[in-house]
């Protein structure tokens, strides 16, 4: 199919920035311009000829601007098939001019929802005419070029300059595809606004930004990240972030956000292999690394405190892929940048959504995120011995870590330091044995340590094993029909136990 010349254009945009260059190019190519309301005034102020949509429809803008372009004289000119004799005959009969280019910038509905709590204002930002123009022009891509977003202006300008007002079918089809993407995203955002109250149980998500990845979980798998990483982080240095990096970053963020005091954590394959809370970051880092210096190799480091040069010099002694913090001193940045591939991320204030979803079988699993973080008021002492204040602190500390460990999970902790964890095991006893063996292998004395479990103990064997290893306090959800057997064993052996009432499975 031959390239087609743009002879007329309809422009209806909310934001006028960068529009001047486009309309001057259109005028220079002798392209007839129709426009609406404020857009028409903007073009006329530039000294460029334009015609109002009202002159085309013979109807004024009505209902406070709600109806401007919804008219056969507009949509007929867009939707008419240029090679169809019947369509062309009707255009001639009703004196409807063809429209070959449609430029629309929709009302900023999504932005208004974020900035305003006024429903009347939000509803008025639901674009009706604009979205209809986009869909009509995109449907008739065989004949019409549609620009549906300001992000496409550069390509339109280049097209007008290089092709002198002509477009190919490939040009028009590509812009049409992007326009349907834009219109579907717009409608999804509107639906999500209404669905906050209505709770219609259908799955609708729309993310326009994509982040290319070198590959997926393995090199033979393709991978992409859909989302806006720039909203969450400022990347100061390092190589491209990988698929597996993103999974670990996500796990690291979830974990660190449960801590308010200065804390450092090391993440490997979505699980914590080192965590410590201390008065200063340097000590927190050293004690986090002490948990498992072998697994820390190649891991991800995250903290909720500013990274200073002294701490950075200690961190720099091991190989790691990523470090994440709310801020870095200038000296620490210069020091950490010496490794060219090391990724340095500064967290921004962006919060993750309150829900999560993932693909399963031929559908999607959706759930609220596990945002429950236990405090002392949530704990119910069920044994004859009350935990000490130190044990209470350690149990709450351990419980935060086990919440973010793959099930079945057991965490052993002492003095607000992770001693070891057993994660992702098919048996809770196996998870406990793994944690004990690991703690002992790294020289931890478990006498006086605490144990946290992500779910209840079905039998008393776990608390018996833990007690014999030196554990003096246990935190668990409770809920087993045989809870009392575990409670009785603890009470008989001077071990304190508390129930939280909340299970923290993570699969």
Short mmCIF file of C-alpha atoms in Angstrom, two decimals:
data_model
loop_
_atom_site.label_atom_id
_atom_site.label_comp_id
_atom_site.label_asym_id
_atom_site.label_seq_id
_atom_site.Cartn_x
_atom_site.Cartn_y
_atom_site.Cartn_z
CA UNK A 1 0.00 0.00 0.00
CA UNK A 2 1.29 3.44 -0.95
CA UNK A 3 2.08 6.07 1.63
CA UNK A 4 -0.84 8.38 2.30
CA UNK A 5 -0.70 12.14 2.58
CA UNK A 6 -2.13 13.92 5.59
CA UNK A 7 -4.48 16.59 4.27
CA UNK A 8 -6.34 17.49 7.47
CA UNK A 9 -5.84 17.13 11.20
CA UNK A 10 -8.02 17.31 14.31
CA UNK A 11 -6.25 18.46 17.47
CA UNK A 12 -7.84 18.30 20.93
CA UNK A 13 -5.33 18.34 23.78
CA UNK A 14 -5.39 19.09 27.52
CA UNK A 15 -1.74 20.09 27.83
CA UNK A 16 -0.38 22.47 25.19
CA UNK A 17 3.34 22.04 25.81
CA UNK A 18 5.31 21.12 22.66
CA UNK A 19 2.21 21.62 20.54
CA UNK A 20 3.58 24.75 18.85
CA UNK A 21 6.26 22.89 16.90
CA UNK A 22 3.70 20.39 15.63
CA UNK A 23 1.10 22.91 14.44
CA UNK A 24 3.78 24.99 12.71
CA UNK A 25 4.93 21.89 10.85
CA UNK A 26 1.34 21.08 9.91
CA UNK A 27 0.75 24.60 8.67
CA UNK A 28 4.00 24.50 6.69
CA UNK A 29 2.79 21.33 4.97
CA UNK A 30 -0.52 23.02 4.09
CA UNK A 31 -2.51 20.64 6.31
CA UNK A 32 -5.97 21.84 7.29
CA UNK A 33 -6.38 22.04 11.07
CA UNK A 34 -9.54 21.55 13.13
CA UNK A 35 -9.40 22.06 16.86
CA UNK A 36 -11.46 22.43 20.01
CA UNK A 37 -11.88 25.12 22.67
CA UNK A 38 -8.61 26.00 24.35
CA UNK A 39 -6.58 24.22 21.70
CA UNK A 40 -8.13 26.39 19.00
CA UNK A 41 -7.36 29.56 20.98
CA UNK A 42 -3.77 28.41 21.50
CA UNK A 43 -3.27 27.80 17.77
CA UNK A 44 -4.83 31.12 16.76
CA UNK A 45 -2.59 32.99 19.20
CA UNK A 46 0.36 31.53 17.30
CA UNK A 47 -0.97 33.22 14.17
CA UNK A 48 -1.76 29.90 12.51
CA UNK A 49 -4.99 29.25 10.65
CA UNK A 50 -7.36 26.75 12.23
CA UNK A 51 -11.05 25.94 12.15
CA UNK A 52 -13.23 25.21 15.15
CA UNK A 53 -14.93 21.87 15.52
CA UNK A 54 -18.15 23.85 15.94
CA UNK A 55 -17.81 25.12 12.36
CA UNK A 56 -17.65 21.51 11.27
CA UNK A 57 -20.55 20.21 13.36
CA UNK A 58 -22.66 23.42 13.33
CA UNK A 59 -23.27 22.74 17.04
CA UNK A 60 -21.63 24.60 19.91
CA UNK A 61 -19.78 22.94 22.76
CA UNK A 62 -22.51 22.09 25.28
CA UNK A 63 -23.01 20.80 28.83
CA UNK A 64 -20.04 22.69 30.19
CA UNK A 65 -17.70 21.20 27.57
CA UNK A 66 -18.84 17.61 28.10
CA UNK A 67 -19.94 17.40 24.47
CA UNK A 68 -17.73 18.94 21.80
CA UNK A 69 -16.60 16.38 19.23
CA UNK A 70 -19.27 13.67 19.55
CA UNK A 71 -20.88 14.28 16.15
CA UNK A 72 -21.15 12.41 12.80
CA UNK A 73 -19.37 15.25 11.01
CA UNK A 74 -16.30 14.54 13.15
CA UNK A 75 -16.43 10.77 13.45
CA UNK A 76 -17.56 10.29 9.89
CA UNK A 77 -14.44 12.07 8.66
CA UNK A 78 -12.26 9.84 10.84
CA UNK A 79 -13.94 6.48 10.28
CA UNK A 80 -14.69 6.77 6.55
CA UNK A 81 -12.79 4.20 4.48
CA UNK A 82 -10.98 6.04 1.73
CA UNK A 83 -11.24 3.18 -0.76
CA UNK A 84 -14.91 2.42 -0.06
CA UNK A 85 -17.23 4.06 -2.64
CA UNK A 86 -20.20 3.89 -0.27
CA UNK A 87 -18.32 5.68 2.53
CA UNK A 88 -17.01 8.31 0.11
CA UNK A 89 -20.48 8.88 -1.28
CA UNK A 90 -21.87 9.54 2.17
CA UNK A 91 -19.07 11.97 2.97
CA UNK A 92 -19.94 13.92 -0.16
CA UNK A 93 -23.69 13.78 0.54
CA UNK A 94 -23.31 15.18 4.05
CA UNK A 95 -20.35 17.45 3.23
CA UNK A 96 -18.05 15.78 5.77
CA UNK A 97 -14.32 16.38 5.26
CA UNK A 98 -11.86 13.53 5.73
CA UNK A 99 -9.66 13.74 8.82
CA UNK A 100 -6.30 12.04 8.32
CA UNK A 101 -4.53 12.88 11.58
CA UNK A 102 -5.97 12.93 15.10
CA UNK A 103 -3.94 14.34 18.00
CA UNK A 104 -5.48 13.88 21.44
CA UNK A 105 -4.14 14.38 24.94
CA UNK A 106 -6.66 12.96 27.39
CA UNK A 107 -7.91 14.64 30.54
CA UNK A 108 -5.48 13.75 33.36
CA UNK A 109 -7.76 11.38 35.24
CA UNK A 110 -5.00 9.33 36.91
CA UNK A 111 -3.15 12.43 38.07
CA UNK A 112 -6.36 13.97 39.44
CA UNK A 113 -7.13 10.84 41.49
CA UNK A 114 -3.67 11.09 43.07
CA UNK A 115 -3.91 14.82 43.82
CA UNK A 116 -7.58 15.33 44.68
CA UNK A 117 -10.07 13.80 47.06
CA UNK A 118 -12.94 15.65 45.42
CA UNK A 119 -15.06 13.10 43.55
CA UNK A 120 -16.81 15.71 41.44
CA UNK A 121 -13.45 16.97 40.18
CA UNK A 122 -12.28 13.42 39.54
CA UNK A 123 -15.40 12.47 37.57
CA UNK A 124 -15.08 15.56 35.37
CA UNK A 125 -11.62 14.36 34.39
CA UNK A 126 -13.06 11.22 32.78
CA UNK A 127 -12.50 11.98 29.11
CA UNK A 128 -15.36 10.95 26.81
CA UNK A 129 -14.80 12.70 23.51
CA UNK A 130 -11.04 12.28 23.54
CA UNK A 131 -11.10 8.55 24.19
CA UNK A 132 -13.71 8.14 21.45
CA UNK A 133 -11.55 10.04 18.96
CA UNK A 134 -8.58 7.83 19.79
CA UNK A 135 -10.50 4.61 19.33
CA UNK A 136 -12.10 5.77 16.08
CA UNK A 137 -8.81 6.90 14.56
CA UNK A 138 -7.00 3.76 15.70
CA UNK A 139 -9.73 1.55 14.27
CA UNK A 140 -9.30 3.24 10.88
CA UNK A 141 -5.49 2.97 10.90
CA UNK A 142 -5.58 2.02 7.22
CA UNK A 143 -6.25 5.68 6.51
CA UNK A 144 -5.71 7.69 9.70
CA UNK A 145 -2.71 8.42 11.91
CA UNK A 146 -3.52 8.82 15.61
CA UNK A 147 -1.39 10.45 18.31
CA UNK A 148 -2.77 9.60 21.74
CA UNK A 149 -0.08 10.80 24.13
CA UNK A 150 2.53 13.56 24.41
CA UNK A 151 5.25 10.91 24.62
CA UNK A 152 4.64 10.29 20.90
CA UNK A 153 5.24 13.90 19.86
CA UNK A 154 8.93 13.41 19.04
CA UNK A 155 8.14 10.62 16.61
CA UNK A 156 5.33 12.61 15.03
CA UNK A 157 7.64 15.59 14.54
CA UNK A 158 10.29 13.35 12.99
CA UNK A 159 7.66 11.81 10.73
CA UNK A 160 6.39 15.19 9.55
CA UNK A 161 9.90 16.41 8.89
CA UNK A 162 11.23 13.37 7.07
CA UNK A 163 8.15 12.26 5.15
CA UNK A 164 6.73 15.71 4.46
CA UNK A 165 3.21 14.85 5.60
CA UNK A 166 3.05 11.30 4.28
CA UNK A 167 2.61 8.16 6.43
CA UNK A 168 3.00 4.46 5.72
CA UNK A 169 0.65 1.70 6.83
CA UNK A 170 3.34 0.49 9.25
CA UNK A 171 3.49 3.98 10.78
CA UNK A 172 -0.25 4.13 11.25
CA UNK A 173 -0.59 0.58 12.56
CA UNK A 174 2.14 1.09 15.17
CA UNK A 175 0.54 4.29 16.49
CA UNK A 176 -2.87 2.57 16.47
CA UNK A 177 -1.56 -0.25 18.65
CA UNK A 178 -0.12 2.27 21.11
CA UNK A 179 -3.41 4.15 21.11
CA UNK A 180 -5.43 1.09 22.07
CA UNK A 181 -2.85 0.49 24.80
CA UNK A 182 -3.42 4.05 25.98
CA UNK A 183 -7.21 3.81 25.88
CA UNK A 184 -7.28 0.45 27.69
CA UNK A 185 -4.95 1.79 30.40
CA UNK A 186 -7.14 4.87 30.82
CA UNK A 187 -10.27 2.75 31.22
CA UNK A 188 -8.51 0.44 33.67
CA UNK A 189 -7.55 3.38 35.87
CA UNK A 190 -11.16 4.58 35.87
CA UNK A 191 -12.42 1.10 36.73
CA UNK A 192 -9.90 0.78 39.57
CA UNK A 193 -11.09 4.08 41.02
CA UNK A 194 -14.70 2.92 41.08
CA UNK A 195 -13.75 -0.57 42.21
CA UNK A 196 -12.19 0.71 45.42
CA UNK A 197 -15.75 0.90 46.71
CA UNK A 198 -17.71 -1.47 44.48
CA UNK A 199 -15.35 -4.48 44.79
CA UNK A 200 -16.21 -6.17 41.51
CA UNK A 201 -14.15 -9.37 41.56
CA UNK A 202 -12.39 -9.18 38.22
CA UNK A 203 -8.66 -8.80 37.59
CA UNK A 204 -7.59 -5.54 35.96
CA UNK A 205 -4.03 -4.25 35.99
CA UNK A 206 -2.33 -1.94 33.52
CA UNK A 207 1.34 -0.94 33.51
CA UNK A 208 2.62 1.05 30.55
CA UNK A 209 6.30 1.20 31.46
CA UNK A 210 8.60 -1.75 30.82
CA UNK A 211 12.20 -2.29 31.85
CA UNK A 212 14.27 -4.61 29.62
CA UNK A 213 16.18 -7.36 31.39
CA UNK A 214 19.15 -9.31 30.07
CA UNK A 215 17.14 -12.49 30.63
CA UNK A 216 14.64 -14.03 33.02
CA UNK A 217 15.36 -16.32 35.94
CA UNK A 218 17.84 -18.23 33.75
CA UNK A 219 19.82 -17.17 30.66
CA UNK A 220 17.66 -19.22 28.29
CA UNK A 221 14.50 -17.39 29.44
CA UNK A 222 13.46 -13.96 28.14
CA UNK A 223 12.49 -11.45 30.82
CA UNK A 224 10.94 -8.00 31.30
CA UNK A 225 9.99 -5.90 34.30
CA UNK A 226 6.75 -3.95 33.94
CA UNK A 227 6.78 -0.97 36.26
CA UNK A 228 8.56 2.25 37.12
CA UNK A 229 11.76 1.54 39.04
CA UNK A 230 12.63 5.23 38.97
CA UNK A 231 9.66 5.89 41.27
CA UNK A 232 11.18 3.63 43.92
CA UNK A 233 14.93 4.14 43.55
CA UNK A 234 17.61 6.49 42.36
CA UNK A 235 20.30 4.36 40.81
CA UNK A 236 23.69 5.89 41.56
CA UNK A 237 25.94 3.27 40.03
CA UNK A 238 26.28 -0.22 38.62
CA UNK A 239 25.24 -2.68 35.94
CA UNK A 240 21.74 -3.38 34.74
CA UNK A 241 19.43 -4.88 37.35
CA UNK A 242 18.50 -8.50 36.61
CA UNK A 243 15.34 -10.55 37.06
CA UNK A 244 16.76 -12.34 40.10
CA UNK A 245 18.06 -9.05 41.50
CA UNK A 246 14.53 -7.67 41.41
CA UNK A 247 13.16 -10.65 43.33
CA UNK A 248 15.81 -10.15 46.01
CA UNK A 249 15.26 -6.40 46.11
CA UNK A 250 11.55 -6.97 46.62
CA UNK A 251 12.24 -9.38 49.50
CA UNK A 252 14.76 -6.96 51.02
CA UNK A 253 12.31 -4.05 50.96
CA UNK A 254 9.56 -6.09 52.59
CA UNK A 255 11.89 -7.21 55.38
CA UNK A 256 13.57 -3.91 56.21
CA UNK A 257 10.27 -2.03 56.31
CA UNK A 258 9.26 -4.02 59.38
CA UNK A 259 12.14 -2.50 61.38
CA UNK A 260 12.19 0.98 62.92
CA UNK A 261 15.56 0.90 64.72
CA UNK A 262 18.85 0.92 62.81
CA UNK A 263 18.98 -2.43 61.04
CA UNK A 264 21.08 -4.08 58.37
CA UNK A 265 20.02 -7.17 56.43
CA UNK A 266 21.68 -9.39 53.83
CA UNK A 267 19.38 -11.17 51.37
CA UNK A 268 20.18 -14.23 49.28
CA UNK A 269 17.60 -15.99 47.09
CA UNK A 270 14.76 -14.05 48.75
CA UNK A 271 15.69 -15.13 52.29
CA UNK A 272 17.64 -13.27 54.95
CA UNK A 273 21.05 -14.78 55.66
CA UNK A 274 22.05 -11.98 58.03
CA UNK A 275 20.09 -9.43 60.09
CA UNK A 276 21.02 -7.30 63.08
CA UNK A 277 19.52 -4.27 64.82
CA UNK A 278 21.97 -2.02 66.66
CA UNK A 279 22.53 1.55 67.83
CA UNK A 280 24.72 2.33 64.81
CA UNK A 281 24.99 0.99 61.27
CA UNK A 282 28.61 -0.13 61.48
CA UNK A 283 27.85 -2.54 64.33
CA UNK A 284 24.62 -3.65 62.65
CA UNK A 285 26.57 -4.48 59.49
CA UNK A 286 29.28 -6.44 61.30
CA UNK A 287 26.75 -8.46 63.27
CA UNK A 288 24.56 -9.10 60.22
CA UNK A 289 27.59 -10.40 58.31
CA UNK A 290 28.56 -12.58 61.27
CA UNK A 291 25.31 -14.57 60.85
CA UNK A 292 26.47 -16.28 57.67
CA UNK A 293 29.50 -14.75 55.91
CA UNK A 294 29.50 -17.54 53.31
CA UNK A 295 25.94 -16.97 52.06
CA UNK A 296 26.50 -13.20 52.17
CA UNK A 297 28.84 -13.53 49.19
CA UNK A 298 27.09 -12.11 46.13
CA UNK A 299 24.03 -11.08 48.13
CA UNK A 300 22.00 -7.91 48.50
CA UNK A 301 22.58 -5.53 51.40
CA UNK A 302 19.82 -3.28 52.68
CA UNK A 303 19.58 -0.86 55.57
CA UNK A 304 17.16 1.73 56.89
CA UNK A 305 19.99 4.08 57.87
CA UNK A 306 22.43 6.38 56.06
CA UNK A 307 25.53 4.57 54.84
CA UNK A 308 28.63 6.45 56.03
CA UNK A 309 32.19 6.09 54.77
CA UNK A 310 33.37 4.01 57.72
CA UNK A 311 30.60 1.46 57.25
CA UNK A 312 31.11 1.49 53.49
CA UNK A 313 34.79 0.64 53.92
CA UNK A 314 33.81 -2.45 55.93
CA UNK A 315 31.08 -3.47 53.49
CA UNK A 316 33.53 -3.04 50.61
CA UNK A 317 35.61 -5.93 51.95
CA UNK A 318 33.18 -8.53 50.59
CA UNK A 319 31.68 -9.13 47.15
CA UNK A 320 28.01 -8.18 46.90
CA UNK A 321 25.78 -7.23 43.99
CA UNK A 322 23.51 -4.51 45.37
CA UNK A 323 23.33 -2.13 48.31
CA UNK A 324 20.12 -0.25 49.15
CA UNK A 325 19.75 2.57 51.65
CA UNK A 326 17.70 5.74 52.20
CA UNK A 327 20.87 7.78 51.69
CA UNK A 328 24.66 7.61 51.34
CA UNK A 329 27.33 10.09 52.35
CA UNK A 330 29.47 11.43 49.50
CA UNK A 331 32.50 9.55 50.79
CA UNK A 332 30.67 6.25 50.95
CA UNK A 333 29.41 6.65 47.38
CA UNK A 334 32.89 7.29 46.02
CA UNK A 335 34.24 4.29 47.88
CA UNK A 336 31.47 1.91 46.82
CA UNK A 337 31.63 3.06 43.19
CA UNK A 338 35.13 1.63 42.80
CA UNK A 339 33.57 -1.69 41.78
CA UNK A 340 32.11 -0.88 38.35
CA UNK A 341 29.30 -3.47 38.39
CA UNK A 342 28.16 -2.87 41.96
CA UNK A 343 24.60 -1.52 42.02
CA UNK A 344 23.95 1.35 44.44
CA UNK A 345 20.29 2.25 45.00
CA UNK A 346 18.83 5.12 47.03
CA UNK A 347 15.29 4.45 48.18
CA UNK A 348 12.59 7.00 47.52
CA UNK A 349 9.37 7.48 49.45
CA UNK A 350 7.29 5.33 47.10
CA UNK A 351 5.25 2.67 48.88
CA UNK A 352 4.40 -0.71 47.42
CA UNK A 353 0.71 -1.49 46.76
CA UNK A 354 -1.30 -3.05 49.57
CA UNK A 355 -1.92 -6.15 47.47
CA UNK A 356 0.09 -8.61 45.40
CA UNK A 357 -0.62 -11.00 42.55
CA UNK A 358 1.16 -13.64 40.51
CA UNK A 359 0.36 -15.96 37.63
CA UNK A 360 -0.74 -19.50 38.48
CA UNK A 361 -1.90 -22.13 36.00
CA UNK A 362 -4.13 -20.31 33.50
CA UNK A 363 -5.00 -17.44 35.83
CA UNK A 364 -3.85 -15.07 38.54
CA UNK A 365 -3.72 -15.32 42.32
CA UNK A 366 -4.50 -12.04 44.11
CA UNK A 367 -4.20 -11.28 47.79
CA UNK A 368 -3.68 -8.51 50.29
CA UNK A 369 -0.02 -8.19 51.25
CA UNK A 370 0.97 -9.49 54.68
CA UNK A 371 1.29 -6.15 56.45
CA UNK A 372 0.79 -7.49 59.97
CA UNK A 373 3.82 -6.80 62.18
CA UNK A 374 3.35 -8.08 65.71
CA UNK A 375 3.98 -5.91 68.75
CA UNK A 376 4.05 -6.79 72.46
CA UNK A 377 0.30 -6.17 72.71
CA UNK A 378 -0.29 -8.99 70.19
CA UNK A 379 1.56 -11.59 72.26
CA UNK A 380 -0.24 -14.02 74.56
CA UNK A 381 1.95 -15.79 77.10
CA UNK A 382 0.77 -19.40 77.33
CA UNK A 383 3.44 -20.93 79.58
CA UNK A 384 3.92 -20.81 83.31
CA UNK A 385 7.11 -18.80 82.90
CA UNK A 386 6.85 -15.23 81.65
CA UNK A 387 9.44 -14.18 79.05
CA UNK A 388 12.04 -11.66 80.16
CA UNK A 389 12.09 -8.21 78.55
CA UNK A 390 15.14 -9.24 76.51
CA UNK A 391 13.41 -12.41 75.31
CA UNK A 392 10.36 -10.38 74.32
CA UNK A 393 12.55 -8.07 72.22
CA UNK A 394 14.32 -10.99 70.60
CA UNK A 395 11.09 -12.83 69.86
CA UNK A 396 9.59 -9.80 68.11
CA UNK A 397 12.86 -9.39 66.20
CA UNK A 398 12.89 -13.05 65.14
CA UNK A 399 9.21 -12.98 64.24
CA UNK A 400 9.83 -10.18 61.72
CA UNK A 401 12.46 -12.29 60.00
CA UNK A 402 10.47 -15.52 59.94
CA UNK A 403 7.53 -13.62 58.44
CA UNK A 404 9.70 -12.89 55.40
CA UNK A 405 11.29 -16.36 55.11
CA UNK A 406 10.11 -19.10 52.77
CA UNK A 407 7.89 -21.66 54.48
CA UNK A 408 8.34 -23.88 56.35
CA UNK A 409 10.54 -21.49 58.28
CA UNK A 410 12.27 -21.36 61.64
CA UNK A 411 14.40 -18.45 62.86
CA UNK A 412 16.82 -18.49 65.79
CA UNK A 413 17.89 -15.14 67.22
CA UNK A 414 19.71 -13.67 70.19
CA UNK A 415 20.41 -10.08 71.24
CA UNK A 416 18.55 -8.81 68.13
CA UNK A 417 20.86 -10.72 65.83
CA UNK A 418 19.90 -13.54 63.49
CA UNK A 419 21.77 -16.67 64.56
CA UNK A 420 20.42 -18.87 61.79
CA UNK A 421 17.29 -19.77 59.91
CA UNK A 422 15.87 -22.86 58.27
CA UNK A 423 13.72 -21.85 55.31
CA UNK A 424 11.81 -23.49 52.50
CA UNK A 425 11.73 -26.91 54.14
CA UNK A 426 8.98 -29.50 53.73
CA UNK A 427 9.11 -30.27 57.46
CA UNK A 428 9.18 -27.81 60.35
CA UNK A 429 11.49 -30.18 62.23
CA UNK A 430 13.86 -30.18 59.27
CA UNK A 431 13.80 -26.37 59.21
CA UNK A 432 14.68 -26.29 62.91
CA UNK A 433 17.48 -28.85 62.58
CA UNK A 434 18.90 -26.92 59.63
CA UNK A 435 18.87 -23.68 61.66
CA UNK A 436 20.54 -25.28 64.69
CA UNK A 437 23.24 -26.95 62.61
CA UNK A 438 23.96 -23.72 60.78
CA UNK A 439 24.11 -21.62 63.95
CA UNK A 440 26.51 -24.05 65.59
CA UNK A 441 28.70 -24.21 62.48
CA UNK A 442 29.19 -20.42 62.64
CA UNK A 443 30.04 -20.49 66.34
CA UNK A 444 26.81 -19.18 67.86
CA UNK A 445 26.00 -20.13 71.43
CA UNK A 446 22.27 -20.78 71.39
CA UNK A 447 21.93 -20.77 75.15
CA UNK A 448 19.37 -18.04 75.87
CA UNK A 449 18.38 -17.67 72.20
CA UNK A 450 14.77 -17.53 71.00
CA UNK A 451 12.94 -19.42 68.27
CA UNK A 452 10.29 -18.07 65.88
CA UNK A 453 8.08 -20.21 63.67
CA UNK A 454 5.97 -18.97 60.77
CA UNK A 455 3.18 -21.45 61.62
CA UNK A 456 2.06 -23.62 64.56
CA UNK A 457 3.86 -26.72 65.78
CA UNK A 458 1.72 -29.80 65.10
CA UNK A 459 3.68 -31.82 67.65
CA UNK A 460 5.92 -31.00 70.64
CA UNK A 461 9.03 -32.45 68.95
CA UNK A 462 10.22 -29.06 67.67
CA UNK A 463 10.14 -27.32 71.05
CA UNK A 464 11.91 -30.31 72.60
CA UNK A 465 14.71 -30.14 70.01
CA UNK A 466 14.96 -26.36 70.43
CA UNK A 467 15.12 -26.58 74.23
CA UNK A 468 17.90 -29.16 74.11
CA UNK A 469 19.85 -26.79 71.80
CA UNK A 470 19.60 -23.97 74.38
CA UNK A 471 16.48 -22.08 73.27
CA UNK A 472 14.70 -20.41 76.20
CA UNK A 473 11.73 -18.68 74.54
CA UNK A 474 9.46 -19.49 71.60
CA UNK A 475 7.14 -17.32 69.49
CA UNK A 476 4.59 -18.97 67.23
CA UNK A 477 1.05 -18.36 65.93
CA UNK A 478 -0.61 -21.19 67.83
CA UNK A 479 -3.70 -22.88 66.45
CA UNK A 480 -2.80 -26.57 66.44
CA UNK A 481 -5.23 -29.02 68.04
CA UNK A 482 -2.17 -30.25 69.93
CA UNK A 483 -0.91 -26.84 71.05
CA UNK A 484 -1.18 -27.85 74.69
CA UNK A 485 1.46 -30.58 74.27
CA UNK A 486 4.02 -27.97 73.15
CA UNK A 487 2.93 -25.60 75.91
CA UNK A 488 3.18 -28.30 78.56
CA UNK A 489 6.68 -29.30 77.45
CA UNK A 490 7.85 -25.66 77.59
CA UNK A 491 6.31 -25.06 81.01
CA UNK A 492 7.87 -28.25 82.37
CA UNK A 493 11.31 -27.21 81.10
CA UNK A 494 11.30 -23.50 82.02
CA UNK A 495 10.90 -22.36 78.39
CA UNK A 496 8.64 -19.34 77.79
CA UNK A 497 6.19 -19.45 74.89
CA UNK A 498 3.94 -16.81 73.37
CA UNK A 499 1.21 -17.07 70.75
CA UNK A 500 0.70 -14.32 68.18
CA UNK A 501 -2.53 -15.63 66.67
CA UNK A 502 -1.23 -14.80 63.17
CA UNK A 503 0.31 -17.25 60.73
CA UNK A 504 2.94 -15.94 58.28
CA UNK A 505 3.18 -18.53 55.52
CA UNK A 506 5.24 -17.42 52.53
CA UNK A 507 5.37 -19.56 49.40
#
